[in-house]
Short mmCIF file of C-alpha atoms in Angstrom, two decimals:
data_model
loop_
_atom_site.label_atom_id
_atom_site.label_comp_id
_atom_site.label_asym_id
_atom_site.label_seq_id
_atom_site.Cartn_x
_atom_site.Cartn_y
_atom_site.Cartn_z
CA UNK A 1 -10.04 -10.19 0.26
CA UNK A 2 -12.80 -7.71 -0.59
CA UNK A 3 -12.92 -6.28 2.95
CA UNK A 4 -9.16 -5.65 2.93
CA UNK A 5 -9.33 -3.87 -0.44
CA UNK A 6 -12.31 -1.71 0.61
CA UNK A 7 -10.44 -0.52 3.73
CA UNK A 8 -7.22 0.15 1.82
CA UNK A 9 -5.43 -2.69 3.60
CA UNK A 10 -4.68 -4.48 0.34
CA UNK A 11 -3.56 -2.79 -2.88
CA UNK A 12 -3.45 0.47 -0.91
CA UNK A 13 -1.31 3.42 -2.08
CA UNK A 14 -1.05 2.13 -5.64
CA UNK A 15 -0.66 4.74 -8.40
CA UNK A 16 -3.64 5.11 -10.74
CA UNK A 17 -2.67 5.25 -14.41
CA UNK A 18 -5.68 6.66 -16.26
CA UNK A 19 -4.50 9.17 -18.87
CA UNK A 20 -3.94 8.09 -22.50
CA UNK A 21 -0.46 9.66 -22.45
CA UNK A 22 0.67 7.67 -19.40
CA UNK A 23 -0.87 4.45 -20.72
CA UNK A 24 0.98 4.96 -24.02
CA UNK A 25 4.28 5.56 -22.18
CA UNK A 26 3.68 2.49 -20.02
CA UNK A 27 3.09 0.37 -23.13
CA UNK A 28 6.28 1.67 -24.76
CA UNK A 29 8.26 0.63 -21.69
CA UNK A 30 6.40 -2.68 -21.39
CA UNK A 31 7.17 -3.58 -25.01
CA UNK A 32 10.77 -2.46 -24.55
CA UNK A 33 11.26 -4.66 -21.45
CA UNK A 34 9.04 -7.67 -22.13
CA UNK A 35 7.67 -7.53 -25.66
CA UNK A 36 4.13 -7.43 -24.21
CA UNK A 37 1.43 -4.77 -24.32
CA UNK A 38 -1.76 -3.95 -22.39
CA UNK A 39 -5.09 -3.00 -23.94
CA UNK A 40 -6.38 -1.57 -20.64
CA UNK A 41 -7.35 2.12 -20.61
CA UNK A 42 -6.62 2.47 -16.89
CA UNK A 43 -4.95 0.40 -14.17
CA UNK A 44 -2.93 0.71 -10.94
CA UNK A 45 0.82 0.22 -10.51
CA UNK A 46 3.14 -0.36 -7.56
CA UNK A 47 6.61 1.10 -6.95
CA UNK A 48 8.07 -1.15 -9.67
CA UNK A 49 5.34 -0.43 -12.23
CA UNK A 50 3.76 -3.85 -11.78
CA UNK A 51 -0.03 -3.78 -12.16
CA UNK A 52 -2.30 -6.54 -10.79
CA UNK A 53 -4.86 -5.67 -13.48
CA UNK A 54 -2.27 -6.00 -16.25
CA UNK A 55 -1.04 -9.23 -14.66
CA UNK A 56 -4.59 -10.61 -14.84
CA UNK A 57 -4.94 -9.48 -18.43
CA UNK A 58 -1.63 -11.08 -19.50
CA UNK A 59 -2.16 -14.18 -17.36
CA UNK A 60 1.31 -13.59 -15.92
CA UNK A 61 1.80 -11.85 -12.58
CA UNK A 62 5.58 -12.15 -12.99
CA UNK A 63 5.65 -10.23 -16.26
CA UNK A 64 8.16 -7.78 -14.73
CA UNK A 65 9.89 -10.39 -12.56
CA UNK A 66 10.83 -13.34 -14.77
CA UNK A 67 11.91 -16.38 -12.71
CA UNK A 68 11.49 -14.24 -9.59
CA UNK A 69 14.95 -12.65 -9.92
CA UNK A 70 16.36 -9.48 -11.52
CA UNK A 71 13.14 -7.52 -11.08
CA UNK A 72 12.37 -5.09 -13.89
CA UNK A 73 10.63 -1.79 -13.29
CA UNK A 74 8.70 0.94 -15.10
CA UNK A 75 8.62 4.46 -13.65
CA UNK A 76 5.95 6.87 -14.83
CA UNK A 77 6.26 9.23 -11.88
CA UNK A 78 8.52 9.78 -8.88
CA UNK A 79 5.37 9.51 -6.72
CA UNK A 80 5.72 5.74 -7.12
CA UNK A 81 8.33 5.86 -4.34
CA UNK A 82 5.54 5.75 -1.71
CA UNK A 83 3.73 2.81 -3.30
CA UNK A 84 4.11 -0.75 -2.00
CA UNK A 85 5.89 -3.55 -3.85
CA UNK A 86 3.49 -6.36 -4.71
CA UNK A 87 4.47 -10.01 -5.19
CA UNK A 88 7.92 -9.37 -3.72
CA UNK A 89 10.34 -12.27 -4.11
CA UNK A 90 13.14 -10.58 -2.14
CA UNK A 91 12.79 -8.40 0.95
CA UNK A 92 15.34 -5.84 -0.25
CA UNK A 93 13.74 -4.90 -3.59
CA UNK A 94 11.37 -2.19 -2.38
CA UNK A 95 14.07 -0.45 -0.33
CA UNK A 96 16.43 -0.49 -3.30
CA UNK A 97 13.82 0.96 -5.67
CA UNK A 98 12.81 3.66 -3.20
CA UNK A 99 16.42 4.70 -2.58
CA UNK A 100 17.09 4.79 -6.34
CA UNK A 101 14.08 7.08 -6.90
CA UNK A 102 14.97 9.37 -3.98
CA UNK A 103 18.65 9.65 -4.95
CA UNK A 104 17.74 10.53 -8.56
CA UNK A 105 14.46 12.33 -7.95
CA UNK A 106 15.21 15.54 -9.85
CA UNK A 107 16.56 13.68 -12.90
CA UNK A 108 13.74 11.14 -12.90
CA UNK A 109 11.15 13.90 -12.57
CA UNK A 110 12.55 15.55 -15.70
CA UNK A 111 12.80 12.29 -17.63
CA UNK A 112 9.29 11.13 -16.66
CA UNK A 113 7.84 14.42 -17.90
CA UNK A 114 8.40 13.18 -21.46
CA UNK A 115 8.84 9.41 -21.30
CA UNK A 116 8.73 6.33 -19.10
CA UNK A 117 11.90 5.11 -17.40
CA UNK A 118 12.46 1.37 -17.55
CA UNK A 119 15.14 -0.66 -15.88
CA UNK A 120 16.22 -3.71 -13.95
CA UNK A 121 17.65 -4.72 -10.59
CA UNK A 122 20.59 -6.71 -11.86
CA UNK A 123 22.66 -9.38 -10.14
CA UNK A 124 24.74 -12.30 -11.41
CA UNK A 125 21.89 -14.81 -10.90
CA UNK A 126 19.20 -15.32 -13.55
CA UNK A 127 17.36 -18.25 -12.00
CA UNK A 128 17.26 -19.94 -8.60
CA UNK A 129 16.21 -23.46 -9.53
CA UNK A 130 19.20 -24.62 -7.51
CA UNK A 131 18.99 -23.27 -3.91
CA UNK A 132 22.76 -22.72 -3.92
CA UNK A 133 22.23 -19.94 -6.45
CA UNK A 134 20.62 -17.84 -3.70
CA UNK A 135 24.01 -17.63 -2.03
CA UNK A 136 25.60 -16.28 -5.22
CA UNK A 137 23.57 -13.09 -4.82
CA UNK A 138 26.03 -10.60 -3.36
CA UNK A 139 25.30 -7.23 -4.92
CA UNK A 140 22.45 -5.59 -6.80
CA UNK A 141 23.03 -2.76 -9.26
CA UNK A 142 20.44 -0.74 -11.12
CA UNK A 143 20.32 -0.24 -14.87
CA UNK A 144 17.78 2.32 -16.11
CA UNK A 145 16.97 4.51 -19.11
CA UNK A 146 14.00 5.96 -20.93
CA UNK A 147 12.40 3.99 -23.76
CA UNK A 148 14.11 6.40 -26.19
CA UNK A 149 17.54 5.92 -24.61
CA UNK A 150 17.80 9.50 -23.34
CA UNK A 151 20.27 8.69 -20.56
CA UNK A 152 22.51 6.70 -22.89
CA UNK A 153 22.38 9.46 -25.52
CA UNK A 154 23.17 12.10 -22.89
CA UNK A 155 26.28 10.22 -21.79
CA UNK A 156 27.33 9.84 -25.42
CA UNK A 157 26.74 13.56 -26.06
CA UNK A 158 28.74 14.50 -22.96
CA UNK A 159 31.67 12.44 -24.26
CA UNK A 160 31.43 14.15 -27.66
CA UNK A 161 31.31 17.59 -26.02
CA UNK A 162 34.43 16.68 -24.09
CA UNK A 163 36.17 15.63 -27.31
CA UNK A 164 35.06 18.86 -28.98
CA UNK A 165 36.58 20.91 -26.16
CA UNK A 166 39.85 19.02 -25.75
CA UNK A 167 40.88 17.66 -29.16
CA UNK A 168 42.96 20.09 -31.19
CA UNK A 169 41.18 19.74 -34.57
CA UNK A 170 37.67 19.04 -33.28
CA UNK A 171 36.46 22.50 -34.37
CA UNK A 172 36.98 21.38 -37.97
CA UNK A 173 35.38 17.92 -37.56
CA UNK A 174 32.06 18.36 -39.42
CA UNK A 175 30.99 14.77 -38.74
CA UNK A 176 31.44 15.20 -34.97
CA UNK A 177 29.60 18.52 -34.96
CA UNK A 178 26.68 17.13 -37.00
CA UNK A 179 26.46 14.10 -34.72
CA UNK A 180 26.45 16.35 -31.63
CA UNK A 181 23.62 18.46 -33.07
CA UNK A 182 21.58 15.36 -33.90
CA UNK A 183 21.92 13.83 -30.43
CA UNK A 184 21.31 17.21 -28.74
CA UNK A 185 17.92 17.44 -30.46
CA UNK A 186 16.89 14.35 -28.48
CA UNK A 187 18.58 15.11 -25.14
CA UNK A 188 18.61 18.90 -24.81
CA UNK A 189 21.57 20.86 -23.44
CA UNK A 190 23.46 18.32 -21.27
CA UNK A 191 26.06 20.93 -20.32
CA UNK A 192 23.56 23.19 -18.55
CA UNK A 193 21.08 20.42 -17.68
CA UNK A 194 22.99 17.15 -17.24
CA UNK A 195 20.90 14.01 -17.76
CA UNK A 196 22.61 11.39 -15.65
CA UNK A 197 21.38 8.76 -13.20
CA UNK A 198 23.67 7.81 -10.33
CA UNK A 199 25.44 4.48 -10.55
CA UNK A 200 24.04 2.61 -7.56
CA UNK A 201 25.07 -0.74 -6.12
CA UNK A 202 23.62 -2.46 -3.06
CA UNK A 203 25.27 -5.12 -0.90
CA UNK A 204 23.07 -8.18 -0.28
CA UNK A 205 24.31 -9.91 2.87
CA UNK A 206 21.07 -10.43 4.79
CA UNK A 207 17.71 -10.86 3.07
CA UNK A 208 14.49 -12.88 2.79
CA UNK A 209 13.38 -14.64 -0.36
CA UNK A 210 10.00 -16.15 -1.17
CA UNK A 211 11.69 -18.98 -3.06
CA UNK A 212 11.66 -22.51 -1.59
CA UNK A 213 8.79 -21.72 0.76
CA UNK A 214 10.54 -18.69 2.24
CA UNK A 215 14.16 -18.48 3.37
CA UNK A 216 15.88 -15.91 5.61
CA UNK A 217 19.59 -15.68 4.82
CA UNK A 218 21.91 -14.00 7.33
CA UNK A 219 25.51 -13.83 6.09
CA UNK A 220 26.58 -10.43 7.37
CA UNK A 221 26.50 -11.40 11.05
CA UNK A 222 29.06 -12.91 13.41
CA UNK A 223 27.38 -16.34 13.32
CA UNK A 224 25.77 -16.80 9.86
CA UNK A 225 22.73 -19.03 9.29
CA UNK A 226 19.75 -19.62 7.01
CA UNK A 227 16.25 -20.05 8.43
CA UNK A 228 13.60 -21.83 6.35
CA UNK A 229 9.86 -21.34 6.64
CA UNK A 230 9.39 -24.62 4.78
CA UNK A 231 11.24 -27.93 4.80
CA UNK A 232 14.95 -27.20 5.17
CA UNK A 233 15.92 -30.47 3.50
CA UNK A 234 14.79 -29.10 0.13
CA UNK A 235 17.72 -26.65 0.26
CA UNK A 236 20.15 -29.55 0.17
CA UNK A 237 23.84 -28.75 0.47
CA UNK A 238 24.13 -24.96 0.61
CA UNK A 239 27.26 -22.88 1.33
CA UNK A 240 26.33 -21.82 4.85
CA UNK A 241 27.18 -23.74 8.01
CA UNK A 242 23.84 -23.66 9.82
CA UNK A 243 20.36 -24.13 8.37
CA UNK A 244 17.29 -24.12 10.65
CA UNK A 245 13.58 -24.52 10.10
CA UNK A 246 10.83 -22.81 12.08
CA UNK A 247 10.39 -25.80 14.40
CA UNK A 248 13.93 -25.35 15.80
CA UNK A 249 12.88 -22.51 18.08
CA UNK A 250 15.68 -22.93 20.62
CA UNK A 251 18.38 -22.77 17.96
CA UNK A 252 16.76 -19.77 16.26
CA UNK A 253 16.49 -18.01 19.63
CA UNK A 254 20.18 -18.66 20.29
CA UNK A 255 21.09 -17.42 16.81
CA UNK A 256 19.18 -14.16 17.33
CA UNK A 257 20.66 -13.63 20.78
CA UNK A 258 24.29 -14.40 19.89
CA UNK A 259 24.16 -11.98 16.97
CA UNK A 260 22.47 -9.25 19.01
CA UNK A 261 19.56 -9.07 16.60
CA UNK A 262 16.69 -8.83 19.12
CA UNK A 263 15.76 -7.20 22.40
CA UNK A 264 12.97 -7.93 24.91
CA UNK A 265 10.00 -5.58 24.58
CA UNK A 266 10.12 -5.03 28.35
CA UNK A 267 13.67 -3.62 28.08
CA UNK A 268 13.07 -1.40 25.05
CA UNK A 269 13.39 2.34 25.63
CA UNK A 270 10.56 4.82 25.15
CA UNK A 271 7.64 2.40 24.72
CA UNK A 272 4.71 1.24 26.81
CA UNK A 273 5.72 -2.42 27.03
CA UNK A 274 2.70 -3.45 29.10
CA UNK A 275 0.26 -1.94 26.59
CA UNK A 276 1.98 -3.72 23.68
CA UNK A 277 1.88 -7.04 25.55
CA UNK A 278 -1.80 -6.57 26.48
CA UNK A 279 -2.63 -5.93 22.82
CA UNK A 280 -0.83 -9.12 21.81
CA UNK A 281 -2.91 -10.95 24.42
CA UNK A 282 -6.09 -9.60 22.79
CA UNK A 283 -5.00 -11.08 19.46
CA UNK A 284 -4.51 -14.46 21.12
CA UNK A 285 -8.04 -14.24 22.58
CA UNK A 286 -9.40 -13.51 19.09
CA UNK A 287 -7.58 -16.58 17.79
CA UNK A 288 -9.06 -18.73 20.54
CA UNK A 289 -12.54 -17.27 19.94
CA UNK A 290 -12.27 -18.18 16.27
CA UNK A 291 -11.52 -21.80 17.21
CA UNK A 292 -14.52 -21.77 19.58
CA UNK A 293 -16.83 -20.35 16.88
CA UNK A 294 -17.61 -17.13 18.79
CA UNK A 295 -18.92 -14.06 16.97
CA UNK A 296 -16.63 -11.05 17.46
CA UNK A 297 -18.30 -8.70 15.00
CA UNK A 298 -18.01 -5.16 16.36
CA UNK A 299 -16.10 -6.34 19.45
CA UNK A 300 -14.18 -3.60 21.27
CA UNK A 301 -10.98 -3.97 23.26
CA UNK A 302 -13.09 -3.99 26.45
CA UNK A 303 -15.26 -6.82 25.04
CA UNK A 304 -12.18 -8.88 24.21
CA UNK A 305 -10.73 -8.48 27.71
CA UNK A 306 -14.03 -9.37 29.38
CA UNK A 307 -14.06 -12.47 27.18
CA UNK A 308 -10.50 -13.28 28.26
CA UNK A 309 -11.33 -13.05 31.96
CA UNK A 310 -14.40 -15.24 31.49
CA UNK A 311 -12.51 -17.97 29.63
CA UNK A 312 -8.96 -17.58 31.04
CA UNK A 313 -8.68 -21.28 31.88
CA UNK A 314 -9.25 -22.19 28.21
CA UNK A 315 -6.73 -19.76 26.75
CA UNK A 316 -3.39 -21.09 25.40
CA UNK A 317 -0.03 -20.93 27.16
CA UNK A 318 1.01 -17.92 25.07
CA UNK A 319 -1.70 -15.79 26.69
CA UNK A 320 -0.76 -16.80 30.23
CA UNK A 321 2.93 -16.14 29.59
CA UNK A 322 2.25 -12.65 28.23
CA UNK A 323 -0.18 -11.96 31.07
CA UNK A 324 2.48 -12.74 33.66
CA UNK A 325 5.03 -10.56 31.84
CA UNK A 326 2.58 -7.66 31.45
CA UNK A 327 1.72 -7.87 35.15
CA UNK A 328 5.41 -7.63 36.01
CA UNK A 329 5.81 -4.63 33.65
CA UNK A 330 2.93 -2.92 35.46
CA UNK A 331 4.45 -3.68 38.87
CA UNK A 332 1.70 -6.14 39.76
CA UNK A 333 3.60 -9.42 39.78
CA UNK A 334 6.93 -11.22 39.97
CA UNK A 335 9.31 -11.59 37.07
CA UNK A 336 8.24 -14.64 35.00
CA UNK A 337 10.90 -16.76 33.35
CA UNK A 338 9.90 -17.15 29.69
CA UNK A 339 12.59 -19.20 27.97
CA UNK A 340 12.87 -19.95 24.25
CA UNK A 341 10.96 -23.18 24.91
CA UNK A 342 7.89 -21.20 25.99
CA UNK A 343 5.28 -20.71 23.21
CA UNK A 344 5.12 -16.97 23.99
CA UNK A 345 8.88 -16.39 23.73
CA UNK A 346 9.03 -14.76 20.27
CA UNK A 347 5.99 -12.61 21.12
CA UNK A 348 8.11 -10.93 23.82
CA UNK A 349 10.82 -9.75 21.40
CA UNK A 350 11.38 -7.08 18.78
CA UNK A 351 14.37 -6.32 16.56
CA UNK A 352 17.25 -4.45 18.14
CA UNK A 353 18.55 -1.19 16.65
CA UNK A 354 20.58 -2.32 13.63
CA UNK A 355 20.46 -2.08 9.83
CA UNK A 356 18.49 -5.32 9.42
CA UNK A 357 15.75 -4.62 11.95
CA UNK A 358 12.99 -4.79 9.31
CA UNK A 359 14.19 -8.24 8.25
CA UNK A 360 14.36 -9.46 11.87
CA UNK A 361 10.88 -8.10 12.65
CA UNK A 362 9.65 -9.94 9.55
CA UNK A 363 11.17 -13.18 10.90
CA UNK A 364 9.65 -12.59 14.35
CA UNK A 365 6.23 -12.04 12.73
CA UNK A 366 6.51 -15.43 11.04
CA UNK A 367 7.62 -17.10 14.26
CA UNK A 368 4.67 -15.58 16.18
CA UNK A 369 1.81 -15.11 13.65
CA UNK A 370 -0.79 -14.69 16.43
CA UNK A 371 0.26 -11.02 16.60
CA UNK A 372 -1.79 -10.00 13.58
CA UNK A 373 -0.72 -6.33 13.74
CA UNK A 374 2.99 -7.16 13.52
CA UNK A 375 2.21 -9.77 10.86
CA UNK A 376 0.38 -7.19 8.74
CA UNK A 377 3.07 -4.53 9.13
CA UNK A 378 6.14 -6.72 8.76
CA UNK A 379 5.12 -9.64 6.54
CA UNK A 380 2.12 -8.77 4.37
CA UNK A 381 2.47 -11.76 2.04
CA UNK A 382 2.15 -14.20 4.94
CA UNK A 383 -0.68 -12.10 6.42
CA UNK A 384 -2.70 -12.32 3.19
CA UNK A 385 -2.07 -16.05 2.91
CA UNK A 386 -3.22 -16.74 6.48
CA UNK A 387 -6.14 -14.30 6.20
CA UNK A 388 -7.66 -16.42 3.43
CA UNK A 389 -7.98 -19.35 5.87
CA UNK A 390 -9.58 -17.42 8.77
CA UNK A 391 -13.27 -17.49 9.68
CA UNK A 392 -15.48 -14.52 8.83
CA UNK A 393 -15.53 -13.66 12.55
CA UNK A 394 -11.76 -13.25 12.74
CA UNK A 395 -11.55 -11.54 9.35
CA UNK A 396 -14.13 -8.97 10.45
CA UNK A 397 -12.38 -8.24 13.74
CA UNK A 398 -8.91 -8.00 12.20
CA UNK A 399 -10.00 -5.68 9.37
CA UNK A 400 -11.89 -3.46 11.81
CA UNK A 401 -8.92 -3.33 14.22
CA UNK A 402 -6.36 -2.49 11.52
CA UNK A 403 -8.63 0.14 10.00
CA UNK A 404 -9.44 1.73 13.37
CA UNK A 405 -6.10 1.55 15.17
CA UNK A 406 -3.40 1.25 12.51
CA UNK A 407 -4.57 3.04 9.35
CA UNK A 408 -5.22 6.33 11.17
CA UNK A 409 -1.54 6.72 12.12
CA UNK A 410 0.70 4.20 10.39
CA UNK A 411 3.95 6.03 11.09
CA UNK A 412 3.06 6.54 14.76
CA UNK A 413 2.10 2.90 15.21
CA UNK A 414 5.33 1.66 13.63
CA UNK A 415 7.40 4.05 15.72
CA UNK A 416 5.66 2.98 18.93
CA UNK A 417 6.17 -0.71 18.16
CA UNK A 418 9.54 -0.83 16.42
CA UNK A 419 11.19 2.59 16.70
CA UNK A 420 14.39 3.04 18.71
CA UNK A 421 14.85 6.17 20.79
CA UNK A 422 17.79 7.33 22.85
CA UNK A 423 19.88 4.39 21.70
CA UNK A 424 23.03 4.23 23.84
CA UNK A 425 26.36 5.02 22.21
CA UNK A 426 28.55 2.04 22.96
CA UNK A 427 31.85 0.78 21.69
CA UNK A 428 31.65 -2.59 19.91
CA UNK A 429 32.47 -5.55 22.11
CA UNK A 430 35.93 -7.12 21.59
CA UNK A 431 36.14 -10.48 19.76
CA UNK A 432 35.18 -13.43 21.95
CA UNK A 433 37.89 -16.03 22.48
CA UNK A 434 35.72 -18.81 23.84
CA UNK A 435 34.11 -22.06 22.81
CA UNK A 436 31.39 -20.23 20.84
CA UNK A 437 33.97 -18.45 18.71
CA UNK A 438 35.98 -21.61 18.09
CA UNK A 439 33.31 -24.20 17.24
CA UNK A 440 30.24 -22.05 16.54
CA UNK A 441 27.21 -21.18 18.61
CA UNK A 442 25.42 -24.49 18.03
CA UNK A 443 28.31 -26.85 18.71
CA UNK A 444 30.48 -28.88 16.41
CA UNK A 445 28.90 -29.93 13.14
CA UNK A 446 29.25 -33.59 12.22
CA UNK A 447 30.78 -34.37 8.89
#
C-alpha cells in the first residue's frame, strides 16, 4: 500500500494532530468516550476522529466504532468535514457526519476553540450479530457535547434564565441566581451567544453495510430488495421479500431497472459516453495484461490501445461488448444488444439522478470491478482489498493513472462520470396496475 499512501490515494486528506493542546483535548474526549488514552505526540484523524496510528497503538481499529454500529466521533476542528471516513461499516456515516458539521459549523467552531466535541451516531441497534438486526435500523440521530458538558450546561442555563424572567419571585431566589452565575462561568453569556447544536435525525431506508461480507439494503424503493456481496444464505430469514447475491446478475439488473435506479451511459446527458467507454476498455486491457504477465510500467493510453489492437482476439467478452457500444456512440457501427446476461452489462450503466445515486454507483462498482477508476471513487474499501492481490505491474499502472488523471481534478472527474446536468422535469409515473405490481418484479415467491 506504500505507493498509494505516497501518492495521497490512501489516508489522503486526513487531519494532522500535532500540537500538545490538541492532543490533550483528543485524549480528554477519548477517555470520556472509551476510557482509553493515547501516548502519541502526533497522529492523523479522519472525519470521525478515528486515527489509524492510535488504532495501531491500542490494537483496536474499532475503538470509536464498537461492534461496528453506533459510531462515536471526536471533533477537534470543523476542517474535519473534508476528511474521509476510514473503516466505514455503513455507507451513510460520512454523509451524516459532514452534514452535522456543516449545519452546526459556527457553534462547533466556537466549541472546538476551547475543547473537543465528542458524540455518537445513535440508533436502536447496539450489535448486528443477528442479520435481522440490520433491518431494525430506521433512523440515526446525533448526540454530541464537549468533554466538559458545555452544550448540556448551556441548555440548563437557558432554562434557568427563562425561569428567572418568567417566575414571579425568581428575583428573590438566591439559590437560582447563584446557580446561574456558577454555570455561566463555564458557558459564557448564552443569551447573546447561544450554545446549542441542532437536533438532527436521519432516515435510513437505503444503505450499504460491511457486515456479513457486504450487504446493500434497499427499502425505500417501489420494489425492495437486499443484495449480498457474500453468501446470501448466511442472512437467513430476514424481513425483506427478495435477497440476491452478486451471481444473480439478471435479477439485480431487473431490480435496478424496475426501480429506475440506473441509466445507460450512452443515454446520459452532457457527457462524452464514447470516451468513458474507451477508458473502461483500457482498464480491461490492463487486467488482461496482468494475467499475461506483461510489464505496463509507464504505459500511456496510446500504449494500452496499441496493445489492445495487437491482442484483440485474446481480450475478454467485456472488452468486445464495450468496443461495439463505443463504436455505435461514435457513429461508426450498428447498435449492439448488450443484455444483462452480457459480462459488460454493468459497465455500461451509471446511477440515475436520485438521492441514492452514490449507493447505486457503489453497487455498480462492485458488480464491475474491472473499472478501477469507478471502484476507487465509489467503493474504496473494495478497491484496497483487491489492490493487495494485484501484480506489481497492475499496481504501478493503476497508481500512476489515478495520480495523473484523477487526483489533479477530483471534482471534475466525478462530475464528468456521475454528474447529472439538465435533468428533465417530469411528473412521477402513475402506479402500475399490472402483474409486476401484484406479485412483485421477480414472480411469485414460494412459501
